[in-house]
XYZ file of N, CA, C and O in Angstrom:
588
model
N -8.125 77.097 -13.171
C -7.459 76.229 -14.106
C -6.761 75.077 -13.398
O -6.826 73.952 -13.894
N -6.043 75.312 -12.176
C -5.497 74.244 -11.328
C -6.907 73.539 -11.542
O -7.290 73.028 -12.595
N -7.580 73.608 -10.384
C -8.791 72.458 -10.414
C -9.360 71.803 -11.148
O -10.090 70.888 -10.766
N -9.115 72.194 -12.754
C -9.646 71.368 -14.068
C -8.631 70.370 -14.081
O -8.915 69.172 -14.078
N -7.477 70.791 -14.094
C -6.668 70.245 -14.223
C -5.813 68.668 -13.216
O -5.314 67.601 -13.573
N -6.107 69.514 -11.567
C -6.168 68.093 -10.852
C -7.783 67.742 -11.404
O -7.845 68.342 -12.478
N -8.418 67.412 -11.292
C -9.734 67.286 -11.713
C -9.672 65.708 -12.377
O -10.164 64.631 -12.040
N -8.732 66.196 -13.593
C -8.555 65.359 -14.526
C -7.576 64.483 -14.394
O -7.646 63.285 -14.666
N -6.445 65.195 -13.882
C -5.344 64.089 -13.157
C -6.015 62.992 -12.345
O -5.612 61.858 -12.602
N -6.974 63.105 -11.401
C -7.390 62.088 -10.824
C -8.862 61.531 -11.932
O -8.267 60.469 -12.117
N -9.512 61.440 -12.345
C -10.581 61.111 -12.904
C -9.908 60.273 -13.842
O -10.365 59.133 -13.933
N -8.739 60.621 -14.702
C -8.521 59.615 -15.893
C -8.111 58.316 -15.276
O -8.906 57.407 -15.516
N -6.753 57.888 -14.312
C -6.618 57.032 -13.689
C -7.122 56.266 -12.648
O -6.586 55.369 -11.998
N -8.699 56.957 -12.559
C -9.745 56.361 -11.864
C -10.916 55.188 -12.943
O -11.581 54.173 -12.735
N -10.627 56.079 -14.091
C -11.493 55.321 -14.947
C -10.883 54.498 -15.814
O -11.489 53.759 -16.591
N -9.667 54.590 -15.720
C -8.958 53.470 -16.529
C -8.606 52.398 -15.452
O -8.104 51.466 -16.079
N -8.635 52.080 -14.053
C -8.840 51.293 -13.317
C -9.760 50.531 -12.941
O -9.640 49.443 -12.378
N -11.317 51.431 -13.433
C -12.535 50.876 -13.285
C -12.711 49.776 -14.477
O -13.353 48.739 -14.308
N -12.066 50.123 -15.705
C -12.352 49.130 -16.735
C -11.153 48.287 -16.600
O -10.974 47.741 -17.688
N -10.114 47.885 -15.622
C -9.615 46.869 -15.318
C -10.445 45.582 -14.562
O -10.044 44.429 -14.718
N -11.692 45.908 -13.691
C -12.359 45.021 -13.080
C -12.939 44.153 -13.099
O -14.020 44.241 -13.681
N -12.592 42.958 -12.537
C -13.288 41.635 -13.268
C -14.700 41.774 -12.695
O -15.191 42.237 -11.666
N -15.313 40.934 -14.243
C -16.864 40.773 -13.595
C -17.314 39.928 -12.481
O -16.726 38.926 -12.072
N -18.780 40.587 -11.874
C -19.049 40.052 -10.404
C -20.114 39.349 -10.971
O -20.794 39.558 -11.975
N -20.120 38.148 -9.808
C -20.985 36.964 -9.900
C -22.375 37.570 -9.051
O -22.944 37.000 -8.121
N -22.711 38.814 -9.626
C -24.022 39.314 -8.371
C -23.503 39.102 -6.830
O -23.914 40.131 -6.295
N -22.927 38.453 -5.966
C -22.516 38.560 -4.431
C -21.681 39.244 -4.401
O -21.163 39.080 -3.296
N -20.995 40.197 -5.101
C -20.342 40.944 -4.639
C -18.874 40.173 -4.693
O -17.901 40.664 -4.121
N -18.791 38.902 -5.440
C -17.429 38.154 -5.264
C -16.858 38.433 -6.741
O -17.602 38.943 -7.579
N -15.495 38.086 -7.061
C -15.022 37.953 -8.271
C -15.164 36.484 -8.786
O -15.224 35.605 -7.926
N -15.212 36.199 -9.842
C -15.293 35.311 -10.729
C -13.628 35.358 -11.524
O -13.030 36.270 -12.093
N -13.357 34.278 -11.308
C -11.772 33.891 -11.770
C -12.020 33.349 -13.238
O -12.728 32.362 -13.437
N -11.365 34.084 -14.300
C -11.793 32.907 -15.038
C -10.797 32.306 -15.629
O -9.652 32.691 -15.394
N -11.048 31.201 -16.548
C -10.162 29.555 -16.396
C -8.698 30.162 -17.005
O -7.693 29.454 -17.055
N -8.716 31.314 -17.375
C -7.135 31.377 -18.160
C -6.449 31.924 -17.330
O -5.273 31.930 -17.695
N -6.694 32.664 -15.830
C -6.082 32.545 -14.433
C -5.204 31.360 -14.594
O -4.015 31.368 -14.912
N -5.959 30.338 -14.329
C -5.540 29.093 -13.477
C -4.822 28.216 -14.964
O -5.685 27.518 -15.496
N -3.879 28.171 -15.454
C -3.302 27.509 -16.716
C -3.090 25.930 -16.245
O -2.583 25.175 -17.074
N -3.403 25.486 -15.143
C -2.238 24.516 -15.105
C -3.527 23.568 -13.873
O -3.084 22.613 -13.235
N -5.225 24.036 -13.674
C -6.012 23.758 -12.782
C -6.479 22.413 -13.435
O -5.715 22.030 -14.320
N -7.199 21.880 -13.277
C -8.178 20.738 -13.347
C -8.367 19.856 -12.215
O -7.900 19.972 -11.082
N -9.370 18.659 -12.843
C -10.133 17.643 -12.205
C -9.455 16.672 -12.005
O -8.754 16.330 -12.958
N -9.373 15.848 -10.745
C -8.994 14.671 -10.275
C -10.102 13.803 -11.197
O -11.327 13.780 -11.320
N -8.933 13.096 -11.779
C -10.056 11.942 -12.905
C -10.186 10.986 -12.024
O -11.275 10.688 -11.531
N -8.477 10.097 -11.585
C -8.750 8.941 -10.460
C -7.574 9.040 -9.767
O -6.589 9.685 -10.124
N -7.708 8.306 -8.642
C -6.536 8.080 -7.777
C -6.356 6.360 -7.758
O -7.398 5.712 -7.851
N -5.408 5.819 -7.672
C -5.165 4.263 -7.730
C -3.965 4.245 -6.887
O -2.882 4.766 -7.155
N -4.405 3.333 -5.441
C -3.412 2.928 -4.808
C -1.851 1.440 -5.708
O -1.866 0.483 -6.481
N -1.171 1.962 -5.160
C 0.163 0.677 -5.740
C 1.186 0.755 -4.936
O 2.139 1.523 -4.803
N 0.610 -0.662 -4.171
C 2.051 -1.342 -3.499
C 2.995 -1.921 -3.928
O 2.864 -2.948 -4.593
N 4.291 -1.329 -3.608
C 5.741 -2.135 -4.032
C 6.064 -2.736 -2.677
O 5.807 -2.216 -1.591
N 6.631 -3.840 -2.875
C 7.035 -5.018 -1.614
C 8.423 -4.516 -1.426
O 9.171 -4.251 -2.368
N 8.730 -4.398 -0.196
C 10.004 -3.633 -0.112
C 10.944 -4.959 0.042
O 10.484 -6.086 -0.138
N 12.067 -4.757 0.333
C 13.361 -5.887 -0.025
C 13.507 -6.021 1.569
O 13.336 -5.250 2.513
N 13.928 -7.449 1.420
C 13.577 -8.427 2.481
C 15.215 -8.138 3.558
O 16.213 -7.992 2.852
N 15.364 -8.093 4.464
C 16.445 -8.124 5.486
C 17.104 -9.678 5.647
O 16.417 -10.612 6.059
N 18.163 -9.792 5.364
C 19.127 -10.856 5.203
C 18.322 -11.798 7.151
O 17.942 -12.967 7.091
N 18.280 -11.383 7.883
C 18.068 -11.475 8.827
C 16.725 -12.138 9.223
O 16.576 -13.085 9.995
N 15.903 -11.543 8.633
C 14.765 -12.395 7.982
C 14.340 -14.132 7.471
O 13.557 -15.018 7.815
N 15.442 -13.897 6.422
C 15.876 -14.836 6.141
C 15.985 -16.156 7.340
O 15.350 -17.120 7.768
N 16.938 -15.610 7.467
C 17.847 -16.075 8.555
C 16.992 -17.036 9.848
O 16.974 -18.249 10.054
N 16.374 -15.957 10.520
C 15.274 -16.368 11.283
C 14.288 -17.262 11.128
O 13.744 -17.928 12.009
N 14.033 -17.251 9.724
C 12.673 -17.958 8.867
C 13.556 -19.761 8.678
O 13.084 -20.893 8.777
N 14.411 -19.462 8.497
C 15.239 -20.940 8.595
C 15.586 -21.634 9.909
O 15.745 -22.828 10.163
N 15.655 -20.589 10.636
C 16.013 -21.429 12.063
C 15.131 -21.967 12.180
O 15.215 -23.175 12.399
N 13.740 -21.271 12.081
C 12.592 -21.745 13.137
C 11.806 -22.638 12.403
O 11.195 -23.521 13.005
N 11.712 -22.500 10.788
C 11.777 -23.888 9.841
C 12.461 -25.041 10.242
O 11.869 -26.107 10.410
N 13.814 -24.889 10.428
C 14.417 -26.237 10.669
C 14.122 -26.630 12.069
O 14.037 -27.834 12.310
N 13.985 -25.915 12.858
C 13.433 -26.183 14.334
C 12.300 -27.366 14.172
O 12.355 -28.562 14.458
N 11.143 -26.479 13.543
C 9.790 -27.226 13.077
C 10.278 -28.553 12.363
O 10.192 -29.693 12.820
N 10.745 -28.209 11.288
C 10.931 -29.673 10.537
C 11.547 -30.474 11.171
O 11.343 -31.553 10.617
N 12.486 -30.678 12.397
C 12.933 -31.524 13.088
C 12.167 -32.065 13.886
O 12.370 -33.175 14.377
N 11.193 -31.346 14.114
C 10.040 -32.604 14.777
C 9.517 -33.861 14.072
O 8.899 -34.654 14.783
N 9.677 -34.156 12.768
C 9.292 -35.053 11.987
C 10.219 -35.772 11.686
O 11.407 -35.546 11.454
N 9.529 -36.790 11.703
C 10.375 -38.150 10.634
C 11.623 -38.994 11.511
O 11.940 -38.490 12.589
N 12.163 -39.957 11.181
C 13.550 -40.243 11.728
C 14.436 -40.667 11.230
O 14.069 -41.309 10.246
N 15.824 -40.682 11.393
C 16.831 -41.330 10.736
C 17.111 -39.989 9.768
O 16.969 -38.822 10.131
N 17.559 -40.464 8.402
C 17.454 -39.523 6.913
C 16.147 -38.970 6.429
O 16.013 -38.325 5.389
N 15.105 -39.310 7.359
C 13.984 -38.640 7.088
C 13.959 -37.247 7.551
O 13.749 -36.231 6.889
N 14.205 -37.373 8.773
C 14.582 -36.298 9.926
C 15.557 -35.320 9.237
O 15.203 -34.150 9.092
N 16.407 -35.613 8.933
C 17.246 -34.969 8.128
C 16.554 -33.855 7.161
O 16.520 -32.625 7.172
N 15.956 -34.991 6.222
C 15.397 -34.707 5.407
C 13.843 -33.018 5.395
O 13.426 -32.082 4.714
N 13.625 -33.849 6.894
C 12.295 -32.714 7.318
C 12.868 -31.441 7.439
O 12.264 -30.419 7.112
N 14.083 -31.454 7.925
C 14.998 -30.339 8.950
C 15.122 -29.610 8.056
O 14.618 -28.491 8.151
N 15.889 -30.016 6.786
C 16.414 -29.063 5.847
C 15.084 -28.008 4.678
O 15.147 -26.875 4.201
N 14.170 -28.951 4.623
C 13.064 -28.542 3.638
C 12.637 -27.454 4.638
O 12.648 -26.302 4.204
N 12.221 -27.675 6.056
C 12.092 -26.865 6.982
C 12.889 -25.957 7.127
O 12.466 -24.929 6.600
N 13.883 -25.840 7.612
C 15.018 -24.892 7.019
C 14.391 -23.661 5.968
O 13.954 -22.557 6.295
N 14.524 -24.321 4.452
C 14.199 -24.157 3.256
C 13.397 -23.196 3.250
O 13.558 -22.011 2.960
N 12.221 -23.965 3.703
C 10.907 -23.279 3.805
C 10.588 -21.993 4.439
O 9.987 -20.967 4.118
N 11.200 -22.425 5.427
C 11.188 -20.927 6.448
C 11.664 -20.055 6.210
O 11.140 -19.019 6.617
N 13.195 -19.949 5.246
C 13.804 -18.991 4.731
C 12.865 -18.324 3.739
O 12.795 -17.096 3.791
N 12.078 -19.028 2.771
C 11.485 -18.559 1.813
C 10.544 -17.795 2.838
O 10.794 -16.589 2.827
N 9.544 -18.145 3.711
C 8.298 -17.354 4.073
C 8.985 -16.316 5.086
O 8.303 -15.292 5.127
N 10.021 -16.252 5.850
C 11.011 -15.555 6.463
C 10.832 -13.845 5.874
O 10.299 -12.853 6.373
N 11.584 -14.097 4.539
C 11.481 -13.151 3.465
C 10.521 -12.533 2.901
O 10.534 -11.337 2.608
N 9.379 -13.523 2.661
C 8.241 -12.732 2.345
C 7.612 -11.845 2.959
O 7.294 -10.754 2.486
N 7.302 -12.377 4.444
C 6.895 -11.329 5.774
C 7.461 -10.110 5.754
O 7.017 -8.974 5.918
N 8.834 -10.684 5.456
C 9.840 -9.083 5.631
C 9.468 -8.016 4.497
O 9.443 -6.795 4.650
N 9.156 -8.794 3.219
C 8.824 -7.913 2.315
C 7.537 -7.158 2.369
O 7.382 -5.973 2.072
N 6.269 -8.345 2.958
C 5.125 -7.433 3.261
C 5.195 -6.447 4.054
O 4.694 -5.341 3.851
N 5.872 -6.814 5.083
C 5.622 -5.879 6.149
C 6.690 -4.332 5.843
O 6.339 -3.252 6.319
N 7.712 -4.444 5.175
C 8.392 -3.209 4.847
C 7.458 -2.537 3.233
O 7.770 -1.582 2.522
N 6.592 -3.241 3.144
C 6.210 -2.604 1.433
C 5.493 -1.467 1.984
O 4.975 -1.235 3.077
N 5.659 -0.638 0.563
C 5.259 0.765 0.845
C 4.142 1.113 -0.551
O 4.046 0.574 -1.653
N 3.386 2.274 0.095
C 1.730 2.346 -0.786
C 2.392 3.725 -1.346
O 3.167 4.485 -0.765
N 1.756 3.824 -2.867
C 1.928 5.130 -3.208
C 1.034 5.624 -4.160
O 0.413 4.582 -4.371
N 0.475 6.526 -4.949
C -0.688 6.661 -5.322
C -0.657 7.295 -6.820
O -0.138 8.395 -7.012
N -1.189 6.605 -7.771
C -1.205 7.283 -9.431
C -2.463 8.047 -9.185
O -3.576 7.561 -8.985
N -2.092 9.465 -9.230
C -3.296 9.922 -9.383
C -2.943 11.218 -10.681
O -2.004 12.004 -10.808
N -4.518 10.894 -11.715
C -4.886 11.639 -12.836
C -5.863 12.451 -13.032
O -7.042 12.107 -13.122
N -5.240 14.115 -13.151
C -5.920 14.825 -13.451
C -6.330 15.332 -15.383
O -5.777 15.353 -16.482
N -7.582 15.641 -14.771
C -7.740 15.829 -16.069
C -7.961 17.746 -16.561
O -8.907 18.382 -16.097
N -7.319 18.154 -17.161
C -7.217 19.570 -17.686
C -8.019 19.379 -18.599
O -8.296 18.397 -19.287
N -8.749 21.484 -18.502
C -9.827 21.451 -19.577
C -9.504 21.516 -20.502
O -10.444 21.937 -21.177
N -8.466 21.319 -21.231
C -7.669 20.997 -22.703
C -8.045 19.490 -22.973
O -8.383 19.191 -24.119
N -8.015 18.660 -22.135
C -8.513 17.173 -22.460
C -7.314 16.741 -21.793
O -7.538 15.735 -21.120
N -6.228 17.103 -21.740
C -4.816 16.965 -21.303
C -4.916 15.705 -20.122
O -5.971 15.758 -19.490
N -4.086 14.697 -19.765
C -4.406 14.063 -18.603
C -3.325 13.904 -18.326
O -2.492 13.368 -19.056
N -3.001 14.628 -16.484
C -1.454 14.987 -16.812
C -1.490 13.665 -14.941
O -2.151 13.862 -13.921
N -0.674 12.683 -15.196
C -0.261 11.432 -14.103
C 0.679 11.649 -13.601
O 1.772 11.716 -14.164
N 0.414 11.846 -12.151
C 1.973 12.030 -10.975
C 1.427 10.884 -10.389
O 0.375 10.246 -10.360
N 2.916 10.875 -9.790
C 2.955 9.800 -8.504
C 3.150 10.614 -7.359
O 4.066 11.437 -7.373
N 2.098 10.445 -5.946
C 1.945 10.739 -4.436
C 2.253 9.856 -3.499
O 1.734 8.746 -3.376
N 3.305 10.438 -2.656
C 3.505 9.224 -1.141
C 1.692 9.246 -0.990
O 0.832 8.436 -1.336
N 1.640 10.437 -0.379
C 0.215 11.203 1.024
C -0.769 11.551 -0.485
O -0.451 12.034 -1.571
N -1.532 11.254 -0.158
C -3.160 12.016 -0.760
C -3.836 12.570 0.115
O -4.999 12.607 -0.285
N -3.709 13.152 1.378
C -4.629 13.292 2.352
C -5.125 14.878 2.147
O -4.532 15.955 2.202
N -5.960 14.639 1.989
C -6.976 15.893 1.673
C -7.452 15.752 0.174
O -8.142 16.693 -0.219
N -7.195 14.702 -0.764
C -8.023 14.820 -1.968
C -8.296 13.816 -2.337
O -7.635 12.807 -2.090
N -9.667 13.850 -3.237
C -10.461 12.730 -3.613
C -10.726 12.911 -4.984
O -10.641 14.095 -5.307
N -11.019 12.140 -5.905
C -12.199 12.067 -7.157
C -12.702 13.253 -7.116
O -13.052 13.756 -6.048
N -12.820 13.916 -8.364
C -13.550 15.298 -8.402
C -13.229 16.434 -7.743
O -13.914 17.457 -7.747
N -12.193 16.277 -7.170
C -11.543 17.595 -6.524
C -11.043 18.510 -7.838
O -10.371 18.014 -8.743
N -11.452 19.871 -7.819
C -10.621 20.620 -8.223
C -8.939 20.561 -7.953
O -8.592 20.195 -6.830
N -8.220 20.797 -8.628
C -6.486 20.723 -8.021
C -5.997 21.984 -9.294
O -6.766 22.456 -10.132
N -4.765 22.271 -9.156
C -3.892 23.060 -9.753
C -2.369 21.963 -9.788
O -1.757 21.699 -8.753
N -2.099 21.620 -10.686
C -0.580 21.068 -10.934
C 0.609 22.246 -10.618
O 0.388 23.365 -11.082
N 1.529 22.089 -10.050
C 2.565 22.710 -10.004
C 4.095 22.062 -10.030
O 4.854 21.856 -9.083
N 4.231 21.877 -11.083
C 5.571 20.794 -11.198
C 5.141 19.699 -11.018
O 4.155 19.360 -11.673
N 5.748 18.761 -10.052
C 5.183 17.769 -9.514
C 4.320 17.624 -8.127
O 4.178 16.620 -7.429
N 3.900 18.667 -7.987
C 3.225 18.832 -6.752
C 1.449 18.857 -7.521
O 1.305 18.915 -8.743
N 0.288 18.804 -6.576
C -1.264 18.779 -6.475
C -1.447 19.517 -5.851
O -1.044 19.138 -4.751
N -2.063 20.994 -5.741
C -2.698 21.716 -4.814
C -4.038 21.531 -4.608
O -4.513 20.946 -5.582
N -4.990 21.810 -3.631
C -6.475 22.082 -3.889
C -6.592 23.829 -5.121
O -5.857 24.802 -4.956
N -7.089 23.782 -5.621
C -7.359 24.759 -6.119
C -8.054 25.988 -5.317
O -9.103 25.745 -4.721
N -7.565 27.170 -5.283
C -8.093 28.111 -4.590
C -8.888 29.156 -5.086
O -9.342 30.005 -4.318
């Protein structure tokens, strides 16, 4: 009677574990399926966007000296004058711009698309490791590869 009894102790919680098992893709692998992953989808696009970063007073600064430097080679009298300051002027303006190109920073809209139709848009410093058509998983504001 013991032995019917372990018998059955182990056999029932063997077979109610067996019908927990997900179906196999024939290799011997599991097959995940999509209501696992709530939150997975497709990279629709990625789009780079530069913001021009803000220019250093100093910049400025520099861009006028070497403007008015330049513009003092021209002209004479109140002309000279005249060259110095536009030069000046000038240089301050392109001074600034440099500063702005060169401090601007790239960052990336990228849209996935969920199999709900859902199209859910973050913003990324780094994309490095994903492209168009990547599988991903959203997690807050983070992109995983999908695993």
């Amino acid at each position: 009677m013991k032995n019917a009894t372990l018998a059955v102790c182990i056999s029932v919680p063997l077979i109610a574990l067996s019908a927990c098992q997900q179906p196999s893709d024939g290799d011997g692998e599991t097959q995940i399926s999509a209501a696992a992953c709530e939150r997975c989808g497709e990279i629709e696009s990625i789009t780079p966007v530069t913001v021009k970063g803000e220019p250093r007073a100093g910049a400025a600064l520099a861009g006028a000296v070497i403007g008015g430097v330049v513009g003092h080679q021209f002209g004479s009298g109140s002309g000279n004058d005249a060259a110095t300051a536009a030069g000046a002027v000038g240089g301050a303006v392109a001074g600034s711009e440099i500063d702005r190109r060169r401090n601007a920073k790239t960052h990336y809209d990228v849209v996935v698309r969920m199999p709900s139709g859902e199209r859910v848009e973050l913003t990324r410093v780094d994309i490095a490791g994903l492209s168009v058509g990547d599988e991903v998983e959203v997690q807050g504001n983070r992109i995983v590869p999908a695993s």
